Amino acid sequence: RVEAYFTPGDDVARVIVGHIDAARRTVQVQAYLFTNRRIAAALARAARRGVTVELVADARQHEAGGLPVVKSLDRAGVRIWLAGDFAAFHNKVVLVDAGTPSAVVVTGSFNFTQAAQERNAENVVVISGSPEVTGRFARDFERHRARASRLQ
């Protein structure tokens, strides 16, 4: 199953939050920018209810202030790594319950920001029911996490 959403118009943050709220085991996020408090709150809720939540984010954006939610996510129990090996760690991915039949990938141009929701022309694709696709995203997440530095 493939769904597509677009801003302006669709409440993409609501779609992402809904998938995070439905997570039972894991949520793995790759982010370039991250300022959206609704999405951050959903990740914190998931971590507090026992879901393993992991974030790999762009190290330079963190240093420049483009990831202000990182501190609150860290306090909520989210495991955070910073990727600094690239000119830009430009991935925007939410992978829910990888390795299970209910695994879902959310990806597209949508940065996890208010601007992406309210002012930009963005897209998101939600893919479910494809172990091959979700497996590729899971392997990509693991590859980046292995190369990144754990938040201190």
JSON list of C-alpha atoms in Angstrom, two decimals:
[
{"chain": "A", "resi": 1, "resn": "ARG", "atom": "CA", "xyz": [0.00, 0.00, 0.00]},
{"chain": "A", "resi": 2, "resn": "VAL", "atom": "CA", "xyz": [1.30, 3.45, -0.95]},
{"chain": "A", "resi": 3, "resn": "GLU", "atom": "CA", "xyz": [-0.24, 6.74, 0.13]},
{"chain": "A", "resi": 4, "resn": "ALA", "atom": "CA", "xyz": [0.86, 10.25, -0.90]},
{"chain": "A", "resi": 5, "resn": "TYR", "atom": "CA", "xyz": [0.38, 13.53, 0.95]},
{"chain": "A", "resi": 6, "resn": "PHE", "atom": "CA", "xyz": [1.26, 17.10, 0.04]},
{"chain": "A", "resi": 7, "resn": "THR", "atom": "CA", "xyz": [1.67, 20.49, 1.65]},
{"chain": "A", "resi": 8, "resn": "PRO", "atom": "CA", "xyz": [0.16, 22.91, 1.59]},
{"chain": "A", "resi": 9, "resn": "GLY", "atom": "CA", "xyz": [-3.15, 21.18, 2.04]},
{"chain": "A", "resi": 10, "resn": "ASP", "atom": "CA", "xyz": [-2.67, 17.85, 3.79]},
{"chain": "A", "resi": 11, "resn": "ASP", "atom": "CA", "xyz": [-1.87, 17.69, 7.50]},
{"chain": "A", "resi": 12, "resn": "VAL", "atom": "CA", "xyz": [1.33, 15.72, 6.98]},
{"chain": "A", "resi": 13, "resn": "ALA", "atom": "CA", "xyz": [2.40, 16.19, 10.61]},
{"chain": "A", "resi": 14, "resn": "ARG", "atom": "CA", "xyz": [-0.86, 14.52, 11.69]},
{"chain": "A", "resi": 15, "resn": "VAL", "atom": "CA", "xyz": [-0.15, 11.58, 9.36]},
{"chain": "A", "resi": 16, "resn": "ILE", "atom": "CA", "xyz": [3.35, 11.16, 10.79]},
{"chain": "A", "resi": 17, "resn": "VAL", "atom": "CA", "xyz": [2.11, 11.50, 14.38]},
{"chain": "A", "resi": 18, "resn": "GLY", "atom": "CA", "xyz": [-0.57, 8.87, 13.71]},
{"chain": "A", "resi": 19, "resn": "HIS", "atom": "CA", "xyz": [2.02, 6.35, 12.57]},
{"chain": "A", "resi": 20, "resn": "ILE", "atom": "CA", "xyz": [4.29, 7.09, 15.52]},
{"chain": "A", "resi": 21, "resn": "ASP", "atom": "CA", "xyz": [1.35, 6.75, 17.92]},
{"chain": "A", "resi": 22, "resn": "ALA", "atom": "CA", "xyz": [0.56, 3.33, 16.40]},
{"chain": "A", "resi": 23, "resn": "ALA", "atom": "CA", "xyz": [4.12, 2.02, 16.92]},
{"chain": "A", "resi": 24, "resn": "ARG", "atom": "CA", "xyz": [4.37, -1.07, 19.10]},
{"chain": "A", "resi": 25, "resn": "ARG", "atom": "CA", "xyz": [8.08, -1.91, 19.04]},
{"chain": "A", "resi": 26, "resn": "THR", "atom": "CA", "xyz": [10.32, 0.62, 17.31]},
{"chain": "A", "resi": 27, "resn": "VAL", "atom": "CA", "xyz": [10.43, 4.02, 15.67]},
{"chain": "A", "resi": 28, "resn": "GLN", "atom": "CA", "xyz": [13.59, 4.91, 13.74]},
{"chain": "A", "resi": 29, "resn": "VAL", "atom": "CA", "xyz": [13.90, 8.45, 12.43]},
{"chain": "A", "resi": 30, "resn": "GLN", "atom": "CA", "xyz": [16.37, 10.09, 10.08]},
{"chain": "A", "resi": 31, "resn": "ALA", "atom": "CA", "xyz": [16.18, 13.89, 10.06]},
{"chain": "A", "resi": 32, "resn": "TYR", "atom": "CA", "xyz": [17.92, 16.86, 8.52]},
{"chain": "A", "resi": 33, "resn": "LEU", "atom": "CA", "xyz": [15.91, 19.57, 10.29]},
{"chain": "A", "resi": 34, "resn": "PHE", "atom": "CA", "xyz": [13.59, 18.96, 13.23]},
{"chain": "A", "resi": 35, "resn": "THR", "atom": "CA", "xyz": [11.53, 21.73, 14.83]},
{"chain": "A", "resi": 36, "resn": "ASN", "atom": "CA", "xyz": [8.01, 20.26, 14.69]},
{"chain": "A", "resi": 37, "resn": "ARG", "atom": "CA", "xyz": [6.81, 19.96, 18.28]},
{"chain": "A", "resi": 38, "resn": "ARG", "atom": "CA", "xyz": [3.83, 17.72, 17.41]},
{"chain": "A", "resi": 39, "resn": "ILE", "atom": "CA", "xyz": [6.10, 15.10, 15.88]},
{"chain": "A", "resi": 40, "resn": "ALA", "atom": "CA", "xyz": [8.62, 15.46, 18.72]},
{"chain": "A", "resi": 41, "resn": "ALA", "atom": "CA", "xyz": [5.84, 15.01, 21.30]},
{"chain": "A", "resi": 42, "resn": "ALA", "atom": "CA", "xyz": [4.69, 11.83, 19.55]},
{"chain": "A", "resi": 43, "resn": "LEU", "atom": "CA", "xyz": [8.23, 10.44, 19.64]},
{"chain": "A", "resi": 44, "resn": "ALA", "atom": "CA", "xyz": [8.52, 11.29, 23.35]},
{"chain": "A", "resi": 45, "resn": "ARG", "atom": "CA", "xyz": [5.16, 9.60, 24.06]},
{"chain": "A", "resi": 46, "resn": "ALA", "atom": "CA", "xyz": [6.31, 6.49, 22.21]},
{"chain": "A", "resi": 47, "resn": "ALA", "atom": "CA", "xyz": [9.56, 6.35, 24.17]},
{"chain": "A", "resi": 48, "resn": "ARG", "atom": "CA", "xyz": [7.70, 6.79, 27.46]},
{"chain": "A", "resi": 49, "resn": "ARG", "atom": "CA", "xyz": [5.35, 3.92, 26.65]},
{"chain": "A", "resi": 50, "resn": "GLY", "atom": "CA", "xyz": [8.28, 1.57, 26.06]},
{"chain": "A", "resi": 51, "resn": "VAL", "atom": "CA", "xyz": [8.76, 1.80, 22.29]},
{"chain": "A", "resi": 52, "resn": "THR", "atom": "CA", "xyz": [12.42, 1.92, 21.28]},
{"chain": "A", "resi": 53, "resn": "VAL", "atom": "CA", "xyz": [12.81, 5.31, 19.58]},
{"chain": "A", "resi": 54, "resn": "GLU", "atom": "CA", "xyz": [16.02, 6.18, 17.75]},
{"chain": "A", "resi": 55, "resn": "LEU", "atom": "CA", "xyz": [16.99, 9.30, 15.83]},
{"chain": "A", "resi": 56, "resn": "VAL", "atom": "CA", "xyz": [19.91, 9.86, 13.48]},
{"chain": "A", "resi": 57, "resn": "ALA", "atom": "CA", "xyz": [20.16, 13.55, 12.64]},
{"chain": "A", "resi": 58, "resn": "ASP", "atom": "CA", "xyz": [22.45, 15.91, 10.76]},
{"chain": "A", "resi": 59, "resn": "ALA", "atom": "CA", "xyz": [25.34, 16.96, 13.04]},
{"chain": "A", "resi": 60, "resn": "ARG", "atom": "CA", "xyz": [25.86, 20.33, 11.35]},
{"chain": "A", "resi": 61, "resn": "GLN", "atom": "CA", "xyz": [22.20, 21.23, 11.66]},
{"chain": "A", "resi": 62, "resn": "HIS", "atom": "CA", "xyz": [22.36, 20.29, 15.35]},
{"chain": "A", "resi": 63, "resn": "GLU", "atom": "CA", "xyz": [25.36, 22.61, 15.81]},
{"chain": "A", "resi": 64, "resn": "ALA", "atom": "CA", "xyz": [23.57, 25.39, 13.89]},
{"chain": "A", "resi": 65, "resn": "GLY", "atom": "CA", "xyz": [20.36, 25.12, 15.94]},
{"chain": "A", "resi": 66, "resn": "GLY", "atom": "CA", "xyz": [18.24, 23.35, 13.31]},
{"chain": "A", "resi": 67, "resn": "LEU", "atom": "CA", "xyz": [17.35, 20.51, 15.70]},
{"chain": "A", "resi": 68, "resn": "PRO", "atom": "CA", "xyz": [16.00, 22.28, 18.81]},
{"chain": "A", "resi": 69, "resn": "VAL", "atom": "CA", "xyz": [13.85, 19.31, 19.86]},
{"chain": "A", "resi": 70, "resn": "VAL", "atom": "CA", "xyz": [16.85, 17.03, 20.39]},
{"chain": "A", "resi": 71, "resn": "LYS", "atom": "CA", "xyz": [17.34, 17.93, 24.07]},
{"chain": "A", "resi": 72, "resn": "SER", "atom": "CA", "xyz": [13.71, 17.20, 24.99]},
{"chain": "A", "resi": 73, "resn": "LEU", "atom": "CA", "xyz": [13.78, 13.96, 22.99]},
{"chain": "A", "resi": 74, "resn": "ASP", "atom": "CA", "xyz": [16.96, 12.91, 24.78]},
{"chain": "A", "resi": 75, "resn": "ARG", "atom": "CA", "xyz": [15.29, 13.60, 28.16]},
{"chain": "A", "resi": 76, "resn": "ALA", "atom": "CA", "xyz": [12.29, 11.50, 27.08]},
{"chain": "A", "resi": 77, "resn": "GLY", "atom": "CA", "xyz": [14.52, 8.48, 26.42]},
{"chain": "A", "resi": 78, "resn": "VAL", "atom": "CA", "xyz": [15.00, 8.76, 22.65]},
{"chain": "A", "resi": 79, "resn": "ARG", "atom": "CA", "xyz": [18.40, 7.41, 21.57]},
{"chain": "A", "resi": 80, "resn": "ILE", "atom": "CA", "xyz": [20.09, 10.05, 19.43]},
{"chain": "A", "resi": 81, "resn": "TRP", "atom": "CA", "xyz": [23.03, 9.91, 17.03]},
{"chain": "A", "resi": 82, "resn": "LEU", "atom": "CA", "xyz": [24.51, 12.72, 14.94]},
{"chain": "A", "resi": 83, "resn": "ALA", "atom": "CA", "xyz": [25.73, 12.04, 11.41]},
{"chain": "A", "resi": 84, "resn": "GLY", "atom": "CA", "xyz": [28.63, 14.22, 10.35]},
{"chain": "A", "resi": 85, "resn": "ASP", "atom": "CA", "xyz": [30.18, 12.27, 7.47]},
{"chain": "A", "resi": 86, "resn": "PHE", "atom": "CA", "xyz": [28.18, 13.95, 4.72]},
{"chain": "A", "resi": 87, "resn": "ALA", "atom": "CA", "xyz": [27.86, 17.44, 3.25]},
{"chain": "A", "resi": 88, "resn": "ALA", "atom": "CA", "xyz": [24.25, 17.08, 4.39]},
{"chain": "A", "resi": 89, "resn": "PHE", "atom": "CA", "xyz": [22.51, 14.19, 6.13]},
{"chain": "A", "resi": 90, "resn": "HIS", "atom": "CA", "xyz": [19.38, 15.06, 4.18]},
{"chain": "A", "resi": 91, "resn": "ASN", "atom": "CA", "xyz": [17.23, 11.99, 4.87]},
{"chain": "A", "resi": 92, "resn": "LYS", "atom": "CA", "xyz": [13.68, 12.50, 6.13]},
{"chain": "A", "resi": 93, "resn": "VAL", "atom": "CA", "xyz": [12.42, 9.09, 7.19]},
{"chain": "A", "resi": 94, "resn": "VAL", "atom": "CA", "xyz": [10.20, 7.62, 9.89]},
{"chain": "A", "resi": 95, "resn": "LEU", "atom": "CA", "xyz": [10.34, 3.82, 10.04]},
{"chain": "A", "resi": 96, "resn": "VAL", "atom": "CA", "xyz": [7.80, 2.22, 12.36]},
{"chain": "A", "resi": 97, "resn": "ASP", "atom": "CA", "xyz": [8.05, -1.37, 13.63]},
{"chain": "A", "resi": 98, "resn": "ALA", "atom": "CA", "xyz": [10.72, -2.50, 11.16]},
{"chain": "A", "resi": 99, "resn": "GLY", "atom": "CA", "xyz": [10.89, -6.25, 10.69]},
{"chain": "A", "resi": 100, "resn": "THR", "atom": "CA", "xyz": [7.23, -6.82, 11.51]},
{"chain": "A", "resi": 101, "resn": "PRO", "atom": "CA", "xyz": [4.26, -7.36, 9.17]},
{"chain": "A", "resi": 102, "resn": "SER", "atom": "CA", "xyz": [2.89, -3.95, 10.21]},
{"chain": "A", "resi": 103, "resn": "ALA", "atom": "CA", "xyz": [6.09, -2.05, 9.33]},
{"chain": "A", "resi": 104, "resn": "VAL", "atom": "CA", "xyz": [5.57, 1.38, 7.77]},
{"chain": "A", "resi": 105, "resn": "VAL", "atom": "CA", "xyz": [7.96, 3.79, 6.05]},
{"chain": "A", "resi": 106, "resn": "VAL", "atom": "CA", "xyz": [7.17, 7.50, 5.88]},
{"chain": "A", "resi": 107, "resn": "THR", "atom": "CA", "xyz": [9.53, 9.44, 3.61]},
{"chain": "A", "resi": 108, "resn": "GLY", "atom": "CA", "xyz": [9.65, 12.36, 1.21]},
{"chain": "A", "resi": 109, "resn": "SER", "atom": "CA", "xyz": [10.81, 15.96, 1.01]},
{"chain": "A", "resi": 110, "resn": "PHE", "atom": "CA", "xyz": [9.04, 16.92, 4.25]},
{"chain": "A", "resi": 111, "resn": "ASN", "atom": "CA", "xyz": [11.49, 18.13, 6.88]},
{"chain": "A", "resi": 112, "resn": "PHE", "atom": "CA", "xyz": [10.10, 17.76, 10.39]},
{"chain": "A", "resi": 113, "resn": "THR", "atom": "CA", "xyz": [9.45, 21.50, 10.67]},
{"chain": "A", "resi": 114, "resn": "GLN", "atom": "CA", "xyz": [6.52, 23.88, 10.98]},
{"chain": "A", "resi": 115, "resn": "ALA", "atom": "CA", "xyz": [7.63, 25.57, 7.77]},
{"chain": "A", "resi": 116, "resn": "ALA", "atom": "CA", "xyz": [7.32, 22.27, 5.90]},
{"chain": "A", "resi": 117, "resn": "GLN", "atom": "CA", "xyz": [3.75, 21.93, 7.17]},
{"chain": "A", "resi": 118, "resn": "GLU", "atom": "CA", "xyz": [2.61, 25.53, 6.86]},
{"chain": "A", "resi": 119, "resn": "ARG", "atom": "CA", "xyz": [4.66, 27.36, 4.21]},
{"chain": "A", "resi": 120, "resn": "ASN", "atom": "CA", "xyz": [6.48, 24.95, 1.90]},
{"chain": "A", "resi": 121, "resn": "ALA", "atom": "CA", "xyz": [5.45, 22.77, -1.01]},
{"chain": "A", "resi": 122, "resn": "GLU", "atom": "CA", "xyz": [6.39, 19.31, 0.31]},
{"chain": "A", "resi": 123, "resn": "ASN", "atom": "CA", "xyz": [5.50, 15.66, -0.18]},
{"chain": "A", "resi": 124, "resn": "VAL", "atom": "CA", "xyz": [5.37, 12.50, 1.87]},
{"chain": "A", "resi": 125, "resn": "VAL", "atom": "CA", "xyz": [4.89, 8.92, 0.77]},
{"chain": "A", "resi": 126, "resn": "VAL", "atom": "CA", "xyz": [3.73, 6.25, 3.23]},
{"chain": "A", "resi": 127, "resn": "ILE", "atom": "CA", "xyz": [4.62, 2.67, 2.31]},
{"chain": "A", "resi": 128, "resn": "SER", "atom": "CA", "xyz": [3.24, -0.35, 4.14]},
{"chain": "A", "resi": 129, "resn": "GLY", "atom": "CA", "xyz": [2.90, -4.05, 3.45]},
{"chain": "A", "resi": 130, "resn": "SER", "atom": "CA", "xyz": [6.27, -4.39, 1.72]},
{"chain": "A", "resi": 131, "resn": "PRO", "atom": "CA", "xyz": [8.90, -6.24, 3.77]},
{"chain": "A", "resi": 132, "resn": "GLU", "atom": "CA", "xyz": [11.42, -5.65, 0.96]},
{"chain": "A", "resi": 133, "resn": "VAL", "atom": "CA", "xyz": [11.04, -1.87, 1.06]},
{"chain": "A", "resi": 134, "resn": "THR", "atom": "CA", "xyz": [10.86, -1.55, 4.84]},
{"chain": "A", "resi": 135, "resn": "GLY", "atom": "CA", "xyz": [13.85, -3.89, 5.12]},
{"chain": "A", "resi": 136, "resn": "ARG", "atom": "CA", "xyz": [15.91, -1.67, 2.83]},
{"chain": "A", "resi": 137, "resn": "PHE", "atom": "CA", "xyz": [15.04, 1.37, 4.92]},
{"chain": "A", "resi": 138, "resn": "ALA", "atom": "CA", "xyz": [15.90, -0.54, 8.12]},
{"chain": "A", "resi": 139, "resn": "ARG", "atom": "CA", "xyz": [19.30, -1.53, 6.73]},
{"chain": "A", "resi": 140, "resn": "ASP", "atom": "CA", "xyz": [19.95, 2.05, 5.64]},
{"chain": "A", "resi": 141, "resn": "PHE", "atom": "CA", "xyz": [19.05, 3.32, 9.12]},
{"chain": "A", "resi": 142, "resn": "GLU", "atom": "CA", "xyz": [21.40, 0.80, 10.74]},
{"chain": "A", "resi": 143, "resn": "ARG", "atom": "CA", "xyz": [24.21, 1.74, 8.36]},
{"chain": "A", "resi": 144, "resn": "HIS", "atom": "CA", "xyz": [23.90, 5.44, 9.22]},
{"chain": "A", "resi": 145, "resn": "ARG", "atom": "CA", "xyz": [23.50, 4.80, 12.95]},
{"chain": "A", "resi": 146, "resn": "ALA", "atom": "CA", "xyz": [26.70, 2.71, 12.93]},
{"chain": "A", "resi": 147, "resn": "ARG", "atom": "CA", "xyz": [28.69, 5.58, 11.38]},
{"chain": "A", "resi": 148, "resn": "ALA", "atom": "CA", "xyz": [27.17, 8.36, 13.49]},
{"chain": "A", "resi": 149, "resn": "SER", "atom": "CA", "xyz": [28.24, 9.63, 16.92]},
{"chain": "A", "resi": 150, "resn": "ARG", "atom": "CA", "xyz": [25.99, 9.15, 19.94]},
{"chain": "A", "resi": 151, "resn": "LEU", "atom": "CA", "xyz": [24.70, 12.44, 21.38]},
{"chain": "A", "resi": 152, "resn": "GLN", "atom": "CA", "xyz": [26.69, 13.38, 24.48]}
]
